[in-house]
Amino acid sequence: MPRCRVVAPDVVRLPLSDGDSVTVKKTLNAGEYRQLIVSQFKDTPDGERVTLDHRKIGMAKLLAYIVGWTFVGFDGQPLPYRPDEPDDIRAATIDGLDQDTYRELIAVVTAHEEQQEAALEAQKKTRITAPAS
Amino acid sequence: MFDELVVTGGEATISWAWHTAAVCRSWRIYKSRTRAQWSLVATVTRVDPYKLQQRPLLFNAPRKGGYWCWPVQAVTVQDKQITAALGPMEA
């Protein structure tokens, strides 16, 4: 049977401090990965050298991966966050979080990304070494 | 208690997880007291046939401060018209 190359929209819940958690995409598909790469670079006029924008790296990763969380607002009600909202609205919501939470999100999402990359590499090796049937 | 309920709206989406499977406009949802299902009719402006075949699907209608969401139980698209059977409203 041929291998299905479509990325299923599976999610993973990552625990945070104080009993909170963040829900992230298990794996980015090609479009999401491409968007993540592109959104980390500075906007430059045509023909100029493309440069990485260090201010955008962390936020781009959070926007690419996060689909939900357990955070609440001042009123104790869930802090709205929908992955289908425009990037600027979601970025503004993330920008409203405290600095510790932002750093914690970056750390857990980066660890998740590294874990997934390692898992995908391992899967690739298994496919290459598996005998043809 | 109502005998019939009709909800209408402008733009709405059908989503598969965080992916947009279809964008609709001029949507109309009908519910009668005697049937558990809600039924949707809308004009479709954009559709991804592959994603629309996946499950679970959600119909998301924007409202003030959020969205109303219904699970899509069955859906068909014909001549720019989308019809769907919806389960109980989720939020």
XYZ file of N, CA and C in Angstrom:
672
model
N 0.855 -1.197 0.000
C 0.000 0.000 0.000
C 0.892 1.248 0.000
N 0.575 2.224 -0.862
C 1.417 3.425 -0.897
C 1.347 4.203 0.418
N 2.419 4.937 0.674
C 2.488 5.729 1.906
C 1.638 6.990 1.759
N 0.793 7.265 2.743
C 0.011 8.506 2.727
C 0.937 9.653 3.133
N 1.043 10.655 2.286
C 1.968 11.761 2.536
C 1.266 13.001 3.084
N -0.008 12.880 3.383
C -0.738 14.017 3.960
C -0.504 14.031 5.472
N -0.276 15.224 6.009
C -0.074 15.336 7.462
C -1.432 15.415 8.147
N -1.698 14.463 9.016
C -2.950 14.477 9.789
C -2.880 15.608 10.816
N -4.003 16.312 11.027
C -3.969 17.430 11.978
C -4.054 16.953 13.430
N -3.060 16.204 13.841
C -3.026 15.718 15.223
C -2.434 16.786 16.139
N -2.868 16.759 17.382
C -2.357 17.736 18.350
C -1.746 17.022 19.554
N -0.896 17.753 20.242
C -0.246 17.240 21.455
C -0.427 18.288 22.538
N -0.782 17.830 23.731
C -0.923 18.770 24.847
C 0.369 18.767 25.658
N 0.983 19.938 25.790
C 2.252 20.047 26.518
C 2.017 20.715 27.872
N 2.433 20.076 28.952
C 2.206 20.668 30.272
C 3.096 21.882 30.521
N 2.528 22.860 31.224
C 3.261 24.065 31.617
C 3.234 24.169 33.139
N 3.833 25.207 33.663
C 3.820 25.425 35.108
C 2.402 25.771 35.590
N 2.192 25.652 36.883
C 0.930 26.037 37.539
C -0.294 25.309 36.979
N -0.080 24.094 36.489
C -1.203 23.280 36.036
C -1.752 23.652 34.669
N -1.153 24.636 34.015
C -1.618 25.019 32.678
C -1.046 24.077 31.627
N -1.590 24.173 30.422
C -1.032 23.401 29.309
C -1.272 24.168 28.012
N -0.476 23.826 27.030
C -0.631 24.424 25.703
C -0.799 23.269 24.715
N -1.733 23.434 23.780
C -1.973 22.410 22.769
C -1.312 22.849 21.474
N -0.496 21.968 20.922
C 0.267 22.320 19.721
C 0.045 21.284 18.617
N 0.331 21.703 17.386
C 0.288 20.768 16.264
C 1.394 19.739 16.457
N 1.061 18.482 16.224
C 2.084 17.449 16.383
C 3.176 17.640 15.335
N 2.775 17.832 14.096
C 3.729 18.018 12.997
C 3.206 19.103 12.066
N 4.075 19.962 11.606
C 3.665 20.974 10.628
C 3.595 20.335 9.242
N 2.603 20.740 8.454
C 2.599 20.266 7.071
C 3.489 21.185 6.222
N 3.589 20.900 4.937
C 4.531 21.652 4.091
C 4.220 23.146 4.082
N 2.952 23.487 3.973
C 2.569 24.897 3.932
C 2.869 25.609 5.235
N 2.597 24.933 6.343
C 2.858 25.535 7.656
C 4.363 25.691 7.893
N 5.120 24.701 7.444
C 6.583 24.766 7.587
C 7.145 25.907 6.749
N 6.645 26.023 5.509
C 7.115 27.085 4.622
C 6.772 28.457 5.206
N 5.564 28.569 5.751
C 5.140 29.831 6.357
C 6.033 30.181 7.556
N 6.386 29.143 8.332
C 7.261 29.366 9.496
C 8.616 29.914 9.050
N 9.175 29.321 8.009
C 10.483 29.779 7.513
C 10.393 31.219 7.005
N 9.402 31.471 6.162
C 9.257 32.798 5.544
C 9.030 33.882 6.598
N 8.236 33.560 7.614
C 7.862 34.588 8.597
C 9.001 34.950 9.551
N 10.117 34.261 9.443
C 11.257 34.577 10.305
C 12.232 35.553 9.652
N 11.929 35.933 8.391
C 12.847 36.824 7.689
C 12.307 38.246 7.629
N 13.213 39.194 7.493
C 12.831 40.605 7.386
C 12.202 40.851 6.026
N 11.218 41.761 6.013
C 10.661 42.193 4.736
C 11.669 43.128 4.087
N 12.128 42.770 2.903
C 13.100 43.629 2.217
C 12.613 43.913 0.810
N 12.969 45.088 0.277
C 12.579 45.377 -1.109
C 13.184 44.343 -2.060
N 12.582 44.162 -3.194
C 13.061 43.171 -4.178
C 14.542 43.371 -4.481
N 15.258 42.282 -4.570
C 16.658 42.338 -4.956
C 17.622 42.467 -3.801
N 17.123 42.816 -2.624
C 18.032 42.946 -1.486
C 18.262 41.589 -0.830
N 19.364 41.500 -0.115
C 19.707 40.240 0.535
C 18.689 39.938 1.646
N 18.265 38.695 1.705
C 17.290 38.300 2.721
C 18.016 38.062 4.039
N 17.500 38.633 5.127
C 18.141 38.442 6.433
C 17.141 37.960 7.464
N 17.652 37.170 8.372
C 16.831 36.627 9.445
C 16.479 37.748 10.425
N 15.224 37.817 10.833
C 14.790 38.815 11.800
C 14.675 38.130 13.164
N 15.654 38.387 14.016
C 15.704 37.665 15.291
C 14.506 37.951 16.193
N 13.862 39.104 15.988
C 12.677 39.422 16.796
C 11.502 38.522 16.441
N 11.531 37.968 15.227
C 10.369 37.200 14.755
C 10.480 35.701 14.997
N 11.680 35.232 15.314
C 11.908 33.780 15.356
C 10.987 33.079 16.357
N 10.998 33.555 17.600
C 10.190 32.908 18.640
C 8.711 32.995 18.346
N 8.262 34.195 17.991
C 6.831 34.385 17.728
C 6.377 33.547 16.543
N 7.197 33.477 15.496
C 6.831 32.693 14.310
C 6.610 31.227 14.692
N 7.465 30.737 15.559
C 7.346 29.338 15.976
C 6.054 29.117 16.777
N 5.760 30.050 17.682
C 4.535 29.917 18.485
C 3.298 29.985 17.592
N 3.303 30.923 16.634
C 2.147 31.056 15.734
C 1.979 29.806 14.866
N 3.095 29.189 14.509
C 3.030 27.994 13.654
C 2.467 26.797 14.415
N 2.810 26.675 15.678
C 2.479 25.446 16.403
C 1.236 25.514 17.297
N 1.026 26.635 17.986
C -0.012 26.645 19.036
C -1.420 26.635 18.434
N -2.263 25.750 18.932
C -3.671 25.730 18.511
C -4.616 26.044 19.674
N -4.109 26.029 20.899
C -4.965 26.349 22.042
C -4.198 26.273 23.340
N -4.852 26.721 24.400
C -4.206 26.674 25.717
C -5.247 26.730 26.815
N -4.814 26.600 28.048
C -5.751 26.644 29.179
C -5.707 27.993 29.885
N -5.047 28.985 29.319
C -4.887 30.275 29.995
C -6.238 30.974 30.181
N -6.309 31.764 31.253
C -7.517 32.565 31.502
C -7.124 34.043 31.584
N -8.123 34.889 31.392
C -7.908 36.331 31.467
C -8.174 36.857 32.871
N -8.227 38.187 33.008
C -8.457 38.818 34.315
C -9.760 38.342 34.960
N -10.748 38.044 34.129
C -12.067 37.652 34.652
C -12.169 36.161 34.946
N -11.064 35.443 34.788
C -11.082 34.001 35.047
C -11.663 33.185 33.911
N -12.104 33.857 32.863
C -12.669 33.161 31.698
C -11.543 32.766 30.739
N -11.759 31.710 29.932
C -10.707 31.289 28.990
C -10.234 32.447 28.113
N -8.934 32.531 27.948
C -8.332 33.561 27.092
C -8.444 33.064 25.645
N -9.259 33.733 24.819
C -9.517 33.197 23.474
C -8.244 33.107 22.630
N -8.132 32.008 21.924
C -7.029 31.821 20.968
C -7.485 30.770 19.977
N -7.621 31.154 18.734
C -8.031 30.211 17.689
C -6.976 30.189 16.597
N -6.551 28.988 16.166
C -5.504 28.916 15.144
C -5.939 29.465 13.799
N -7.254 29.609 13.586
C -7.689 30.140 12.289
C -7.856 31.659 12.310
N -7.533 32.303 13.434
C -7.539 33.763 13.472
C -6.313 34.280 12.706
N -6.371 35.502 12.184
C -5.191 36.051 11.496
C -3.979 36.136 12.425
N -2.787 36.056 11.829
C -1.545 36.064 12.607
C -1.430 37.275 13.527
N -1.823 38.456 13.027
C -1.621 39.655 13.854
C -2.484 39.622 15.109
N -3.665 39.053 15.025
C -4.546 38.958 16.200
C -3.956 37.959 17.199
N -3.499 36.826 16.689
C -2.919 35.809 17.589
C -1.625 36.315 18.202
N -0.824 37.025 17.398
C 0.441 37.570 17.926
C 0.162 38.592 19.023
N -0.888 39.391 18.838
C -1.232 40.389 19.850
C -1.658 39.708 21.153
N -2.355 38.586 21.048
C -2.762 37.843 22.248
C -1.525 37.306 22.967
N -0.600 36.735 22.203
C 0.633 36.200 22.803
C 1.464 37.333 23.410
N 1.506 38.470 22.725
C 2.256 39.616 23.247
C 1.687 40.116 24.575
N 0.430 39.838 24.835
C -0.191 40.276 26.090
C 0.141 39.388 27.272
N 0.774 38.253 27.022
C 1.142 37.340 28.120
C 2.366 37.884 28.855
N 2.594 37.394 30.075
C 3.784 37.871 30.793
C 5.051 37.221 30.212
N 6.201 37.824 30.524
C 7.466 37.393 29.896
C 7.826 35.949 30.250
N 7.571 35.565 31.510
C 7.894 34.190 31.918
C 7.105 33.178 31.093
N 5.826 33.488 30.886
C 4.977 32.575 30.104
C 5.481 32.484 28.670
N 5.865 33.632 28.107
C 6.382 33.635 26.731
C 7.623 32.743 26.639
N 8.535 32.930 27.589
C 9.775 32.113 27.566
C 9.459 30.630 27.746
N 8.491 30.356 28.616
C 8.109 28.959 28.856
C 7.501 28.341 27.593
N 6.674 29.126 26.909
C 6.070 28.634 25.652
C 7.147 28.334 24.618
N 8.099 29.258 24.479
C 9.192 29.044 23.511
C 9.939 27.751 23.851
N 10.220 27.562 25.129
C 10.996 26.387 25.551
C 10.250 25.087 25.261
N 8.969 25.024 25.612
C 8.254 23.753 25.408
C 7.982 23.491 23.928
N 7.698 24.548 23.172
C 7.429 24.348 21.741
C 8.718 23.949 21.014
N 9.835 24.565 21.386
C 11.121 24.194 20.775
C 11.481 22.740 21.097
N 11.276 22.344 22.349
C 11.565 20.959 22.736
C 10.671 19.995 21.950
N 9.403 20.364 21.790
C 8.469 19.527 21.020
C 8.920 19.411 19.559
N 9.343 20.541 18.997
C 9.796 20.562 17.604
C 11.008 19.643 17.418
N 11.950 19.738 18.350
C 13.155 18.896 18.251
C 12.811 17.411 18.377
N 11.875 17.129 19.284
C 11.447 15.742 19.484
C 10.794 15.193 18.211
N 9.955 16.012 17.579
C 9.273 15.587 16.356
C 10.258 15.396 15.207
N 11.237 16.312 15.103
C 12.240 16.180 14.040
C 13.020 14.885 14.204
N 13.368 14.573 15.450
C 14.096 13.321 15.719
C 13.230 12.109 15.369
N 11.948 12.182 15.706
C 11.035 11.069 15.406
C 10.876 10.885 13.902
N 10.773 11.998 13.171
C 10.626 11.911 11.708
C 11.881 11.336 11.065
N 13.055 11.735 11.570
C 14.319 11.188 11.065
C 14.378 9.679 11.294
N 13.953 9.259 12.488
C 13.961 7.831 12.816
C 13.019 7.069 11.890
N 11.847 7.661 11.619
C 10.883 7.018 10.703
C 11.475 6.876 9.308
N 12.182 7.922 8.871
C 12.791 7.903 7.543
C 13.793 6.756 7.442
N 14.608 6.615 8.486
C 15.616 5.543 8.485
C 14.944 4.181 8.438
N 13.833 4.031 9.167
C 13.116 2.760 9.174
C 12.610 2.443 7.772
N 12.091 3.476 7.081
C 11.569 3.252 5.727
C 12.683 2.840 4.768
N 13.846 3.490 4.928
C 14.965 3.214 4.020
C 15.493 1.797 4.229
N 15.572 1.376 5.490
C 16.171 0.070 5.778
C 15.169 -1.081 5.698
N 13.853 -0.760 5.639
C 12.848 -1.825 5.595
C 12.938 -2.569 4.265
N 12.903 -3.899 4.303
C 12.980 -4.656 3.051
C 11.718 -4.473 2.216
N 11.894 -4.422 0.897
C 10.728 -4.281 0.014
C 9.896 -5.536 0.070
N 8.569 -5.381 0.111
C 7.705 -6.560 0.194
C 7.062 -6.827 -1.165
N -40.410 26.978 24.603
C -39.762 26.059 23.652
C -40.247 26.354 22.237
N -39.347 26.333 21.291
C -39.707 26.660 19.912
C -40.125 25.409 19.135
N -40.918 25.633 18.102
C -41.253 24.538 17.187
C -40.250 24.471 16.049
N -39.832 25.650 15.621
C -38.851 25.739 14.545
C -37.866 26.859 14.873
N -36.647 26.667 14.487
C -35.645 27.708 14.713
C -34.849 27.880 13.420
N -34.729 29.114 12.979
C -33.930 29.401 11.781
C -32.878 30.434 12.169
N -31.631 30.129 11.886
C -30.522 31.054 12.142
C -29.874 31.353 10.803
N -29.617 32.622 10.541
C -28.970 32.974 9.275
C -27.741 33.834 9.547
N -26.851 33.891 8.574
C -25.652 34.705 8.759
C -24.920 34.923 7.455
N -23.821 35.659 7.532
C -23.025 35.994 6.353
C -21.955 34.960 6.086
N -20.735 35.281 6.439
C -19.628 34.364 6.148
C -19.418 33.373 7.299
N -19.077 32.159 6.965
C -18.791 31.126 7.961
C -17.841 30.112 7.332
N -17.306 29.236 8.150
C -16.368 28.246 7.615
C -16.722 26.844 8.081
N -16.258 25.876 7.318
C -16.257 24.481 7.777
C -14.791 24.109 7.937
N -14.439 23.640 9.112
C -13.025 23.367 9.367
C -12.784 21.897 9.689
N -11.611 21.458 9.306
C -11.088 20.137 9.691
C -9.884 20.451 10.581
N -10.036 20.214 11.873
C -9.066 20.706 12.849
C -8.873 22.203 12.602
N -7.635 22.675 12.380
C -7.421 24.099 12.159
C -7.407 24.445 10.666
N -7.642 23.480 9.809
C -7.648 23.728 8.369
C -9.047 24.119 7.893
N -9.095 25.053 6.970
C -10.377 25.458 6.405
C -10.730 24.522 5.248
N -11.836 23.817 5.414
C -12.279 22.900 4.355
C -13.212 23.614 3.380
N -13.957 24.603 3.873
C -14.857 25.361 2.994
C -15.160 26.712 3.624
N -15.349 27.687 2.755
C -15.806 29.013 3.191
C -17.190 29.224 2.580
N -18.129 29.596 3.423
C -19.515 29.759 2.978
C -19.959 31.203 3.192
N -21.007 31.578 2.464
C -21.665 32.854 2.761
C -23.171 32.641 2.641
N -23.907 33.572 3.150
C -25.379 33.484 3.140
C -25.846 32.133 3.683
N -25.407 31.800 4.863
C -25.780 30.502 5.412
C -27.102 30.578 6.175
N -27.761 29.417 6.214
C -29.051 29.333 6.881
C -29.118 27.981 7.583
N -29.430 28.009 8.855
C -29.528 26.763 9.622
C -30.966 26.613 10.112
N -31.485 25.413 9.961
C -32.871 25.140 10.348
C -32.887 24.013 11.385
N -33.723 24.201 12.393
C -33.878 23.149 13.409
C -35.354 23.056 13.778
N -35.859 21.842 13.745
C -37.241 21.677 14.209
C -37.215 20.943 15.550
N -38.263 21.119 16.309
C -38.310 20.538 17.652
C -38.315 19.013 17.594
N -38.886 18.489 16.527
C -39.073 17.039 16.460
C -37.830 16.274 16.003
N -36.848 16.998 15.437
C -35.648 16.303 14.947
C -34.414 16.785 15.698
N -33.542 15.851 16.004
C -32.333 16.213 16.752
C -31.338 16.984 15.878
N -31.371 16.677 14.581
C -30.387 17.274 13.679
C -30.712 18.720 13.321
N -29.675 19.460 13.071
C -29.796 20.785 12.479
C -29.422 20.628 11.009
N -30.035 21.433 10.137
C -29.631 21.340 8.733
C -29.122 22.691 8.248
N -28.103 22.630 7.447
C -27.427 23.831 6.955
C -27.543 23.911 5.433
N -27.826 25.097 4.946
C -27.743 25.386 3.518
C -26.969 26.683 3.378
N -25.996 26.722 2.471
C -25.203 27.936 2.292
C -24.637 27.971 0.885
N -24.210 29.148 0.488
C -23.483 29.281 -0.772
C -22.008 29.105 -0.453
N -21.339 28.279 -1.221
C -19.928 28.026 -0.949
C -19.077 28.921 -1.851
N -18.100 29.591 -1.242
C -17.230 30.471 -2.030
C -15.854 29.842 -2.263
N -15.480 28.930 -1.400
C -14.189 28.255 -1.565
C -14.299 26.895 -0.905
N -13.819 25.863 -1.584
C -13.908 24.523 -1.004
C -12.653 23.727 -1.320
N -12.214 22.959 -0.354
C -11.107 22.022 -0.544
C -11.726 20.623 -0.445
N -11.956 19.980 -1.599
C -12.690 18.703 -1.583
C -12.039 17.637 -0.703
N -10.702 17.602 -0.687
C -10.035 16.584 0.132
C -10.320 16.805 1.618
N -10.174 18.050 2.045
C -10.396 18.345 3.469
C -11.869 18.165 3.852
N -12.756 18.432 2.920
C -14.176 18.282 3.209
C -14.575 16.811 3.377
N -13.731 15.909 2.887
C -14.007 14.472 3.058
C -13.536 13.953 4.408
N -12.720 14.744 5.108
C -12.130 14.277 6.356
C -13.124 14.430 7.517
N -12.848 13.807 8.610
C -13.660 13.914 9.818
C -12.741 14.004 11.026
N -13.102 14.718 12.076
C -14.355 15.451 12.225
C -14.295 16.820 11.565
N -15.458 17.282 11.113
C -15.591 18.631 10.561
C -16.458 19.459 11.500
N -16.196 20.750 11.532
C -17.000 21.673 12.348
C -17.494 22.809 11.474
N -18.762 23.175 11.644
C -19.268 24.393 11.007
C -19.127 25.522 12.028
N -18.424 26.602 11.646
C -18.126 27.703 12.573
C -18.777 28.988 12.082
N -19.704 29.487 12.851
C -20.379 30.734 12.482
C -19.960 31.812 13.477
N -19.376 32.906 12.976
C -18.927 33.935 13.917
C -20.094 34.611 14.628
N -19.902 34.921 15.890
C -20.867 35.701 16.672
C -20.062 36.684 17.499
N -20.733 37.592 18.175
C -20.033 38.588 18.980
C -19.220 37.878 20.072
N -17.930 38.085 20.068
C -17.071 37.501 21.103
C -16.666 36.061 20.869
N -16.987 35.490 19.725
C -16.559 34.105 19.488
C -17.254 33.473 18.300
N -17.534 32.196 18.428
C -18.131 31.439 17.330
C -19.199 30.505 17.872
N -20.204 30.237 17.048
C -21.070 29.096 17.291
C -20.498 27.956 16.464
N -20.427 26.770 17.061
C -19.862 25.617 16.343
C -20.821 24.431 16.389
N -20.972 23.797 15.252
C -21.752 22.570 15.152
C -20.891 21.477 14.506
N -20.952 20.269 14.998
C -20.268 19.179 14.286
C -21.019 18.845 13.002
N -20.273 18.629 11.934
C -20.880 18.291 10.638
C -20.986 16.772 10.559
N -22.203 16.293 10.360
C -22.408 14.842 10.293
C -22.377 14.322 8.858
N -22.848 15.146 7.932
C -22.815 14.778 6.508
C -22.833 16.071 5.714
N -22.149 16.060 4.590
C -22.077 17.302 3.806
C -22.012 16.979 2.320
N -22.695 17.794 1.522
C -22.600 17.667 0.065
C -22.473 19.064 -0.546
N -21.756 19.122 -1.647
C -21.599 20.387 -2.380
C -22.066 20.148 -3.801
N -22.961 21.012 -4.261
C -23.437 20.894 -5.635
C -23.751 22.292 -6.156
N -23.158 22.623 -7.287
C -23.427 23.913 -7.941
C -23.305 25.079 -6.967
N -22.198 25.161 -6.288
C -21.916 26.279 -5.368
C -22.831 26.308 -4.150
N -23.649 25.268 -3.988
C -24.485 25.208 -2.786
C -24.029 24.067 -1.901
N -23.878 24.374 -0.629
C -23.459 23.353 0.320
C -24.640 23.047 1.236
N -24.874 21.762 1.430
C -25.910 21.358 2.386
C -25.260 20.391 3.369
N -25.656 20.502 4.615
C -25.047 19.638 5.622
C -26.034 19.332 6.738
N -25.851 18.154 7.298
C -26.582 17.784 8.513
C -25.641 18.052 9.679
N -26.139 18.754 10.664
C -25.290 19.143 11.796
C -25.777 18.484 13.079
N -24.845 18.194 13.961
C -25.190 17.676 15.276
C -25.521 18.817 16.223
N -25.706 18.528 17.494
C -26.045 19.571 18.473
C -24.953 20.638 18.553
N -25.363 21.881 18.740
C -24.415 22.987 18.811
C -23.447 22.780 19.986
N -22.156 23.072 19.723
C -21.142 22.813 20.757
C -20.828 24.032 21.600
N -20.766 25.200 20.995
C -20.385 26.384 21.779
C -20.940 27.626 21.119
